Coordinates of C-alpha atoms in Angstrom, one line a residue:
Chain P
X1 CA 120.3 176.4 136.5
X2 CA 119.0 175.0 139.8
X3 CA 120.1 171.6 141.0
X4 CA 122.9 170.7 143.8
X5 CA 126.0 172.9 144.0
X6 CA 129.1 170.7 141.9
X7 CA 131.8 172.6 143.1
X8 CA 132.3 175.4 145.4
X9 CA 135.7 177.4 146.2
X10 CA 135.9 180.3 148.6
X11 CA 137.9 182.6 149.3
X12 CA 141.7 181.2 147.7
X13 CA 144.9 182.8 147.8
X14 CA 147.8 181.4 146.0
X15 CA 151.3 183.0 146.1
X16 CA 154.5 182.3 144.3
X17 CA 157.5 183.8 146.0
X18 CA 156.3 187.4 146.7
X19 CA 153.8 187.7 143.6
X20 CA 150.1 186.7 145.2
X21 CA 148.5 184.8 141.8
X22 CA 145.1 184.6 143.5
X23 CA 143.6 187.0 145.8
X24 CA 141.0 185.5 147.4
X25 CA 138.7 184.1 144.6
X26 CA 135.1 182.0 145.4
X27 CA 132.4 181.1 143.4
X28 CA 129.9 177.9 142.8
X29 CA 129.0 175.8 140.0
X30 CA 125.8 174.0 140.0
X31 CA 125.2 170.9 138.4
X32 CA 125.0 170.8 134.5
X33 CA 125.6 174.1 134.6
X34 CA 129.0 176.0 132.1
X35 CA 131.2 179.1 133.9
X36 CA 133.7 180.3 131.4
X37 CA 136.7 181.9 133.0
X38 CA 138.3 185.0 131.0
X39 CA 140.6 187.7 131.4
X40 CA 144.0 188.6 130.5
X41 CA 147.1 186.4 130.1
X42 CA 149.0 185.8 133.9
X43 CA 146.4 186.9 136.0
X44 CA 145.9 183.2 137.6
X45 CA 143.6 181.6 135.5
X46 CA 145.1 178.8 134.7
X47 CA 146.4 178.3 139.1
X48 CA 142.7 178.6 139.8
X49 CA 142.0 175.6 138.1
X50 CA 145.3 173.6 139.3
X51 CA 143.9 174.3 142.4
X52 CA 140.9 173.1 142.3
X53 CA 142.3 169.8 141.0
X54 CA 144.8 170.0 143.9
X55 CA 147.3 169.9 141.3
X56 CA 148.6 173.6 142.8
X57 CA 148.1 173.6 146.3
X58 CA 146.5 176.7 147.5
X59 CA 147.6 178.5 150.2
X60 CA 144.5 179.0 151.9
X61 CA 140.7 178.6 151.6
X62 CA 138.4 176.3 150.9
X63 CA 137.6 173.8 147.8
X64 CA 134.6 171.0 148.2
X65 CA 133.6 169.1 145.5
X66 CA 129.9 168.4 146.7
X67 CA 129.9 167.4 150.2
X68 CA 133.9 166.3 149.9
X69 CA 136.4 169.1 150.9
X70 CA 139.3 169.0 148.4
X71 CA 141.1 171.3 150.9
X72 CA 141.4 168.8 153.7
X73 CA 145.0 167.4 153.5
X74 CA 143.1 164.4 155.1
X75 CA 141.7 162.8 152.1
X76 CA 142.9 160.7 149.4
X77 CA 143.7 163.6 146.3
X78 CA 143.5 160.5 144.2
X79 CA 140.0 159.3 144.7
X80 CA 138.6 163.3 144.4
X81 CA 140.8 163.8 140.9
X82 CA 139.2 160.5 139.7
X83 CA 135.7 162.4 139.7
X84 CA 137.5 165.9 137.6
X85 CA 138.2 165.8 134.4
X86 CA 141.2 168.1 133.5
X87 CA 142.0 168.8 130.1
X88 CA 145.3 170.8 129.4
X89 CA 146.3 173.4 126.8
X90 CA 149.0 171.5 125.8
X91 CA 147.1 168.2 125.6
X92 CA 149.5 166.1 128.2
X93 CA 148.7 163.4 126.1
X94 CA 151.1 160.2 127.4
X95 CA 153.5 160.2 124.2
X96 CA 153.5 156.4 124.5
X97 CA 150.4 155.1 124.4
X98 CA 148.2 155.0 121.6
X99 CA 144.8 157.4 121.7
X100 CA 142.6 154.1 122.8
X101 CA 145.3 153.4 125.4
X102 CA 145.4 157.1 126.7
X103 CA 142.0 156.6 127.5
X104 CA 142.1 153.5 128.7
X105 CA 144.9 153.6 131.4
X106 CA 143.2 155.4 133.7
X107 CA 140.5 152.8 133.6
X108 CA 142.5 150.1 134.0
X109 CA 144.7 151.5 136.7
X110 CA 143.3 153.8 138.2
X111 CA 139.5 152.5 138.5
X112 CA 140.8 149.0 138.3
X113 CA 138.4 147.7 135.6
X114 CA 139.1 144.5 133.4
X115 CA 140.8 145.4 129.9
X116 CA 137.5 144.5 128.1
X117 CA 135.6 146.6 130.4
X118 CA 137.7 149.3 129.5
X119 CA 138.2 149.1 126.1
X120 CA 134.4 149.0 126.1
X121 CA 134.1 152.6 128.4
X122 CA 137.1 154.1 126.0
X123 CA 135.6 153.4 122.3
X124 CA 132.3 155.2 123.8
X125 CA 134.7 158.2 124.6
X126 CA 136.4 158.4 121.5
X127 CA 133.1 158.0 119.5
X128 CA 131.7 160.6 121.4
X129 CA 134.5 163.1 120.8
X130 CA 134.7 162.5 116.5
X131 CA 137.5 160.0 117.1
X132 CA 137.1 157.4 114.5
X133 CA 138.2 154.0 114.8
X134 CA 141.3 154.1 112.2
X135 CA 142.8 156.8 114.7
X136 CA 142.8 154.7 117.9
X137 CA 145.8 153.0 117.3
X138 CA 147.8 155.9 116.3
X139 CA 150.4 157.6 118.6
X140 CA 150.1 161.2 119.9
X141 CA 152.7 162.3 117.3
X142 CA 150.5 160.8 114.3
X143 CA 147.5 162.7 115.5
X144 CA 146.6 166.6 114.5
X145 CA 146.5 168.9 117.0
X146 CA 142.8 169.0 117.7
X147 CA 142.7 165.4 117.5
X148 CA 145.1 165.2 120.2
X149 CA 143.0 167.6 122.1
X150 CA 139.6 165.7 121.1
X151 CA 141.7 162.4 122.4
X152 CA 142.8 163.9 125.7
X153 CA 139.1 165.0 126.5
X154 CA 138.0 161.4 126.2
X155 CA 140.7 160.4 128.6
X156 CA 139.3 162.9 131.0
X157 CA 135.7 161.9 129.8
X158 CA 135.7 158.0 130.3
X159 CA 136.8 158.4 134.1
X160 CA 133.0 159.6 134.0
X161 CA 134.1 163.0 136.3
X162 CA 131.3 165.5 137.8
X163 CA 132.9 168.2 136.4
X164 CA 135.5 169.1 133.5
X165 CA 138.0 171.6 133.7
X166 CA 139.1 172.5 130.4
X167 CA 142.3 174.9 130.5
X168 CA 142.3 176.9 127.7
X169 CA 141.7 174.0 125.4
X170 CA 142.3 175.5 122.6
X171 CA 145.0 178.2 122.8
X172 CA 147.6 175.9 121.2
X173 CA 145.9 174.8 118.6
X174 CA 146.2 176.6 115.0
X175 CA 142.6 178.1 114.2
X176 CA 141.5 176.1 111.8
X177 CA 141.7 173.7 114.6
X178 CA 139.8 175.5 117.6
X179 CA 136.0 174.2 116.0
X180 CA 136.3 170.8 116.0
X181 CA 137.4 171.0 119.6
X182 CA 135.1 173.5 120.7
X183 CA 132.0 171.8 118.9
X184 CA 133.4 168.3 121.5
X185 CA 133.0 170.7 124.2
X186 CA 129.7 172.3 123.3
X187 CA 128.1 169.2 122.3
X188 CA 129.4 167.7 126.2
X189 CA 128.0 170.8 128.0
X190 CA 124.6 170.5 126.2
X191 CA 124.1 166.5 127.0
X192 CA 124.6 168.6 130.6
X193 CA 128.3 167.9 131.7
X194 CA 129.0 170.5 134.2
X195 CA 132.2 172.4 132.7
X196 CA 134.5 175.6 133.5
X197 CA 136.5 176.6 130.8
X198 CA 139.3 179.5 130.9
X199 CA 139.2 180.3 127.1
X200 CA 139.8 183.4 124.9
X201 CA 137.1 182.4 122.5
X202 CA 134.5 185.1 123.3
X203 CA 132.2 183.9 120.2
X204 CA 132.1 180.2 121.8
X205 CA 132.2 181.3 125.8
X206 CA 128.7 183.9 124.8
X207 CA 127.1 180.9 123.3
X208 CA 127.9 178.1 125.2
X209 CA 128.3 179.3 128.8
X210 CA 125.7 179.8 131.6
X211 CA 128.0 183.0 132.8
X212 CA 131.2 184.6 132.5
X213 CA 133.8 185.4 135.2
X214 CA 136.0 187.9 134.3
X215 CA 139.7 187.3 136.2
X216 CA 142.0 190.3 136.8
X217 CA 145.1 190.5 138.9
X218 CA 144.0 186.9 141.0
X219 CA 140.4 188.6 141.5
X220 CA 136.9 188.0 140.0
X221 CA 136.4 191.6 138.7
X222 CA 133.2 191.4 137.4
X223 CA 130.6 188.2 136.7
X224 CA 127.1 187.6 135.4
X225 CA 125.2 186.5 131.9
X226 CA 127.8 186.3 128.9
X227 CA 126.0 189.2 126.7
X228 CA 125.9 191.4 129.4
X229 CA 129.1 190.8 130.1
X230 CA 130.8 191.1 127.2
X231 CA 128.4 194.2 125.6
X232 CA 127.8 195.9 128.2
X233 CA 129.9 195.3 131.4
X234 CA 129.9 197.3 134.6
X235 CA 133.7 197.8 134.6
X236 CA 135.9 199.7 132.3
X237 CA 138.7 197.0 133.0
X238 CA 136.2 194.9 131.4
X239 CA 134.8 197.0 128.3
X240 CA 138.7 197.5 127.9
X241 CA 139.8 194.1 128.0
X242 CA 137.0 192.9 125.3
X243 CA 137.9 195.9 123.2
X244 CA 141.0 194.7 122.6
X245 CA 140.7 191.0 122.1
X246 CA 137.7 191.8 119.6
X247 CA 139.5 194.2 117.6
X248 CA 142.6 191.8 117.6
X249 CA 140.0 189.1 116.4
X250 CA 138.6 191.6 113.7
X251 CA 142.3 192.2 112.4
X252 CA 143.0 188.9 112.0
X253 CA 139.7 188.0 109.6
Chain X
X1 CA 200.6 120.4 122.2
X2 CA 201.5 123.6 119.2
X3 CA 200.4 127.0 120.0
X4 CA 197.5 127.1 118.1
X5 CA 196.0 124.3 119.7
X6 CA 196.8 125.8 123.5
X7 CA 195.9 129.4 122.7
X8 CA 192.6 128.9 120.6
X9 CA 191.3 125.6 123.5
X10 CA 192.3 128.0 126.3
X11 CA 191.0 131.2 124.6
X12 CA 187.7 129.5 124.0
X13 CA 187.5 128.9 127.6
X14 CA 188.4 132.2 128.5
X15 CA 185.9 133.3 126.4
X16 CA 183.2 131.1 128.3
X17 CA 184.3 132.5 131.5
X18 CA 183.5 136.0 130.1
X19 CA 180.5 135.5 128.8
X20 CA 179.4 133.5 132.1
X21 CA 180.7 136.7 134.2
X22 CA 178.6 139.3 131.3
X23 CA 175.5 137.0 131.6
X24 CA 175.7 137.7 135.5
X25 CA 176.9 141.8 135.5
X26 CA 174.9 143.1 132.1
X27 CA 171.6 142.4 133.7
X28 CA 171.9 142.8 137.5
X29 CA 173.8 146.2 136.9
X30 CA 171.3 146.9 134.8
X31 CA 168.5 146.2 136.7
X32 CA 170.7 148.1 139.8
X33 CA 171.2 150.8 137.3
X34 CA 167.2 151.9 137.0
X35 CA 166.7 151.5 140.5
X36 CA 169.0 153.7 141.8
X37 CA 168.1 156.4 139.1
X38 CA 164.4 156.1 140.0
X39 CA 165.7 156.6 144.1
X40 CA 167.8 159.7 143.1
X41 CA 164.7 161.3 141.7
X42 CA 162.1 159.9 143.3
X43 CA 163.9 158.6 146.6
X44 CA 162.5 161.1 149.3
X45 CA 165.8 162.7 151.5
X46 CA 167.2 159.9 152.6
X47 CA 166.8 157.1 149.5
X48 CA 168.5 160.6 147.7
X49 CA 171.2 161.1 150.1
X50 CA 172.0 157.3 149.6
X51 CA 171.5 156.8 146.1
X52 CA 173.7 159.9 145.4
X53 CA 176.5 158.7 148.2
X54 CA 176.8 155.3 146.2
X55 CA 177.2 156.9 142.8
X56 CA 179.5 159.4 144.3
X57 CA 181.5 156.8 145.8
X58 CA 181.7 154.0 142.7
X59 CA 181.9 156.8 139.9
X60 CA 185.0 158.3 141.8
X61 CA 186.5 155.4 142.2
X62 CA 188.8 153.4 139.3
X63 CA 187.3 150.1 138.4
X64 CA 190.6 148.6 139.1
X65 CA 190.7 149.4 142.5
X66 CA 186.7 148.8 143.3
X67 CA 187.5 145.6 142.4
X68 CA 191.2 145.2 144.5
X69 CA 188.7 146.5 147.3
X70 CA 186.1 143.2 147.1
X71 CA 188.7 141.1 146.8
X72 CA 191.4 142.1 149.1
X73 CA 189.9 144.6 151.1
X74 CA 186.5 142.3 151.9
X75 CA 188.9 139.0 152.5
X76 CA 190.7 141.7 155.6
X77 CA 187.2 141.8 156.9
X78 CA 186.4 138.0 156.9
X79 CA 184.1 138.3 153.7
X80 CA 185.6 136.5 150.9
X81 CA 184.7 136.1 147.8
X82 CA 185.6 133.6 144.8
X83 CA 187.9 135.9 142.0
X84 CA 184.5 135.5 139.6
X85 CA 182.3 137.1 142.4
X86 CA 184.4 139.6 143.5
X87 CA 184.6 140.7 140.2
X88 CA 181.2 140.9 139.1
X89 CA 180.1 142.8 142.3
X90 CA 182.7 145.5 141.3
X91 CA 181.7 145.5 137.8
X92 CA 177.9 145.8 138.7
X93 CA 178.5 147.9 141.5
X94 CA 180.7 150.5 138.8
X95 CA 178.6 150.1 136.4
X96 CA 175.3 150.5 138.0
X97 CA 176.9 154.0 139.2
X98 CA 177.0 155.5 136.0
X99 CA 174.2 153.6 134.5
X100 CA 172.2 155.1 136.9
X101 CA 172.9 159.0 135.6
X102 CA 171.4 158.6 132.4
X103 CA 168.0 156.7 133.9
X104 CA 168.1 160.0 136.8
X105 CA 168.4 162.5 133.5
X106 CA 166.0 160.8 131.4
X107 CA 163.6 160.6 134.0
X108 CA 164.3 164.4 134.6
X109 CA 163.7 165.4 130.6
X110 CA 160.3 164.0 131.1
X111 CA 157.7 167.2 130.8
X112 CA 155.9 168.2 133.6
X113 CA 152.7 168.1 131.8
X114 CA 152.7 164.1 131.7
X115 CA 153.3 164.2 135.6
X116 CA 150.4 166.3 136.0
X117 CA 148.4 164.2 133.2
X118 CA 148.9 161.1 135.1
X119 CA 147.8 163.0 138.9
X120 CA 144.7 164.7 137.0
X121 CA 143.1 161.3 136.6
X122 CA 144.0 160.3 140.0
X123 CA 147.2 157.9 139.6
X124 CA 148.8 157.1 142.6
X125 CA 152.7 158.3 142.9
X126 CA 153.6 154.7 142.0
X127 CA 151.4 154.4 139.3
X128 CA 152.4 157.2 137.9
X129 CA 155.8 156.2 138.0
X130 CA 156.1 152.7 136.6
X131 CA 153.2 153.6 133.8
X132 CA 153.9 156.7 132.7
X133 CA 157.3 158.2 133.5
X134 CA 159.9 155.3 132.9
X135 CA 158.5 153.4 130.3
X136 CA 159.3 156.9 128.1
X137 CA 162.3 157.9 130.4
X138 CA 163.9 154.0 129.9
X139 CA 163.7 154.5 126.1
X140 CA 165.3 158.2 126.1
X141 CA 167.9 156.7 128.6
X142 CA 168.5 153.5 126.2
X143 CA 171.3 154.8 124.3
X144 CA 173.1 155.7 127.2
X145 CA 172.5 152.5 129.0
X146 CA 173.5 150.2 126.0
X147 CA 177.0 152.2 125.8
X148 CA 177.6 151.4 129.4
X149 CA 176.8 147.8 128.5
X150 CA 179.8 147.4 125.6
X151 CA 181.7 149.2 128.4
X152 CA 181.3 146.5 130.5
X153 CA 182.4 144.0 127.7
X154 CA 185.9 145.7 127.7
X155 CA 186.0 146.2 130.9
X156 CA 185.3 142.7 132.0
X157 CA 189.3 142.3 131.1
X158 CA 190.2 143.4 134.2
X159 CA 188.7 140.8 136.1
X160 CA 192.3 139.1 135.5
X161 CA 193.9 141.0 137.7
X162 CA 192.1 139.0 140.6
X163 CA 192.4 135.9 138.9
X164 CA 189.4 135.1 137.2
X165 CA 190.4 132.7 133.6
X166 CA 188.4 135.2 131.3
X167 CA 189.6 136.1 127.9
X168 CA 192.5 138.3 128.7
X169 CA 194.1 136.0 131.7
X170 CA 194.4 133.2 128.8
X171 CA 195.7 135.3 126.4
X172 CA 198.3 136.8 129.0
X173 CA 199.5 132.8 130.2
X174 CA 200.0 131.9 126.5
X175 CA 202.1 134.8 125.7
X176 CA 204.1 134.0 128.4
X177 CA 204.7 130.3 127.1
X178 CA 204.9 131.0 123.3
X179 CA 205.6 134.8 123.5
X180 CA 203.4 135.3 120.2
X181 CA 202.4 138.9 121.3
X182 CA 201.1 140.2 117.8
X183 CA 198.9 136.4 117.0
X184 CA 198.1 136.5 120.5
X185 CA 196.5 139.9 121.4
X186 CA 195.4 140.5 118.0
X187 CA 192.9 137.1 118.2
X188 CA 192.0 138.4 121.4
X189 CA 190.9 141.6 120.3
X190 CA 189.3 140.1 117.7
X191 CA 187.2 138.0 120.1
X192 CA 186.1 141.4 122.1
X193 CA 185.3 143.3 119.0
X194 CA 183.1 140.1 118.0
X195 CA 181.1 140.5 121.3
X196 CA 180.8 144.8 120.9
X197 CA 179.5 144.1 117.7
X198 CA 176.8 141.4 118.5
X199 CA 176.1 143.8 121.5
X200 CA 175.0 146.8 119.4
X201 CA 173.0 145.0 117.1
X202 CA 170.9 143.4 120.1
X203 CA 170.7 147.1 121.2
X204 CA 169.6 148.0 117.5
X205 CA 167.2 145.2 117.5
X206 CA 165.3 146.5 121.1
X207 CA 165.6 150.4 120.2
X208 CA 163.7 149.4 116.6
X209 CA 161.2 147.6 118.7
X210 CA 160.7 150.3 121.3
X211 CA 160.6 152.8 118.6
X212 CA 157.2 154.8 118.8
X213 CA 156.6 157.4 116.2
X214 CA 157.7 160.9 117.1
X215 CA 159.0 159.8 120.3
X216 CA 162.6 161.9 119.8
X217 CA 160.8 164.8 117.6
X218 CA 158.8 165.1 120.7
X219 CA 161.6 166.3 123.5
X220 CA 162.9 169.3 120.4
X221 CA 159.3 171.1 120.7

């Protein structure tokens, strides 16, 4: 748990037209170390971490990614994203490449490097996320959803980021699906890839994350170790909000 | 010399002429075309402003009289142009207006989520643009861009009225010799539908090559 501070936000506010999505939300990642994001639907989750990829822009406070503030409207946005790794719920894959070329486009133009190179940096990606070498050729629409996924986390992987941000990586996916996508992140997070994940897994964000943040109404409501979170938290938002999405997952077993 | 000797030497000429002026306009309005569609969305204020003036302009106004305008309107000003030029700037110019829409709407049916795929892994605008975006937008917009281009074949015609020896000017002097009307106009369409027809299946040929799997069953979900 100790080790230099990854990413650090303070104090963000984010509106859209008179609703206020974030109300003033900070907190710090270390290196190598997993925050899982939960809380209900619409409560600015998913702006938090457009955000901190500058993808939103927030209205004000602070982002730094180590010692580089994402914040400052001086910098090139391009260089910082280059070092996050984003990985959407709906995948984003780029419908016109094949799943070695998704992952190998950023190399090529973003970072520049020789096709070889590359294709090198991109096989090691898909290996790494179950991606066998008779699906590299194959187009988005020939893939399964959590191949797709698995795909698209190798695209973010091979940029070799400091930190991935996975956005509910696995709310699209039919459950059968969900394991094989949430064993790729797992497996990442152990080798020690710092990570923050918004999920509504509460099996996998208990066992795989370093601690919990619980998002209400654009605010942190309540943070600290996964099984004290989710067991036995301080707030009754909290309790209430587990109580439901347990029972929900009882139901449906 | 009979008539069928005049009309098919001086139709077959014609028909060089036309092909010569659609070997010229096809591409260049073309390549006009995606340009101005990428400024209309991508443009900033002013390329916008600009980009939308010109295809509010050249899609308001007839063909006919675009091209009365470069020929006679340009020679008032001191610019003049050969009959063959003046009509294949108004043809591109025309064409390039409304081949422009479809590249500006396929560009816009393009999800959001590539856009913010591309930025996530730090692609600069351009990038992002000539790697991502229009390589799918150019094949959504192919259809639409292929129909303006067997427009173009039928509307090459009217470079006669300027004086250009295409297809139709031959076939209009040798009904005025031999007044055939029915042999005349009927070879003549013959000759047009001849080029439509070799037109679509070029278009055929690069949509089967552009195909990629799912790429239309992707823009339902």
């Amino acid at each position: 748990m100790s080790g230099e501070t990854v990413l650090r936000v303070k104090d963000l506010y984010k509106r859209y037209g008179d609703r206020i999505v974030l109300k003033g939300v900070s907190f710090e990642i270390r290196k190598a170390e997993v925050k899982a994001i939960m809380g209900p639907s619409g409560t600015g989750k998913t702006t938090l971490l457009k955000c901190i990829d500058m993808l939103v822009k927030p209205d004000s406070g602070r982002i730094w990614l180590e010692d580089l503030e994402l914040t400052d409207p001086r910098i090139d946005i391009g260089e910082a994203r280059k070092k996050i790794g984003f990985v959407f719920q709906e995948f984003n894959l780029f419908h016109h490449l094949t799943a070695i070329k998704n992952v190998m486009i950023g190399l090529t133009k973003v970072k520049k490097l020789p096709k070889d190179e590359a294709r090198t940096i991109a096989e090691r990606a898909l290996l790494k996320v179950h991606i066998e070498r008779e699906l590299w050729d194959k187009y988005p629409a020939q893939l399964s959803g959590g191949q797709k996924q698995r795909v698209a986390i190798a695209r973010a992987l091979a940029m070799e980021p400091m930190i991935m941000l996975y956005d509910e990586p696995t709310s699209a996916l039919d459950p059968q699906l969900t394991g094989e996508v949430l064993e790729v992140i797992k497996e990442l997070a152990e080798d020690g890839m710092t990570s923050l994940i918004v999920t509504h897994e509460v099996g996998f964000a208990s066992e795989i994350a370093d601690e919990i943040m619980i998002m209400m109404d654009g605010k942190i409501i309540e943070r600290g170790d996964p099984r004290k979170v989710i067991h036995n938290p301080r707030r009754e938002e909290t309790r209430r909000f587990f109580s439901k999405i347990l029972k929900i997952g009882d139901e449906s077993r | 010399m009979s008539f069928w000797e005049e009309f098919l030497s001086k139709l077959s000429f014609g028909t060089l002429i036309t092909l010569q002026l659609l070997t010229v306009t096809i591409p260049l309005s073309v390549i006009l075309g995606i340009l101005i569609g990428i400024l209309r969305v991508y443009g900033g204020r002013i390329g916008k402003t600009l980009a939308n003036l010109y295809v509010y302009i050249f899609r308001g106004f007839p063909l006919l009289v675009t091209l009365m305008i470069m020929f006679f309107g340009l020679a008032d000003i001191g610019i003049r142009l050969t009959p063959y030029w003046a009509a294949a700037l108004a043809i591109i110019i025309c064409s390039s207006a409304y081949q422009s829409e479809y590249v500006k709407m396929s560009i816009l049916s393009i999800d959001e989520g590539q856009s913010l795929a591309a930025k996530s892994l730090g692609m600069k605008r351009s990038t992002e643009i000539f790697y991502i975006i229009l390589p799918q937008a150019l094949r959504v917009a192919l259809p639409g861009i292929g129909n303006e281009i067997i427009y173009m074949i039928l509307y090459s015609s009217l470079a006669y009225i300027v004086g250009v020896n295409e297809i139709f000017s031959a076939a209009i002097s040798v009904n005025s010799i031999w007044f055939k009307p029915t042999e005349v106009f009927l070879v003549t369409a013959l000759i047009y539908l001849a080029m439509t027809t070799m037109a679509s299946y070029g278009l055929k040929k690069l949509e089967h090559r552009l195909w990629i799997p799912g790429f239309e069953t992707r823009r339902k979900s």
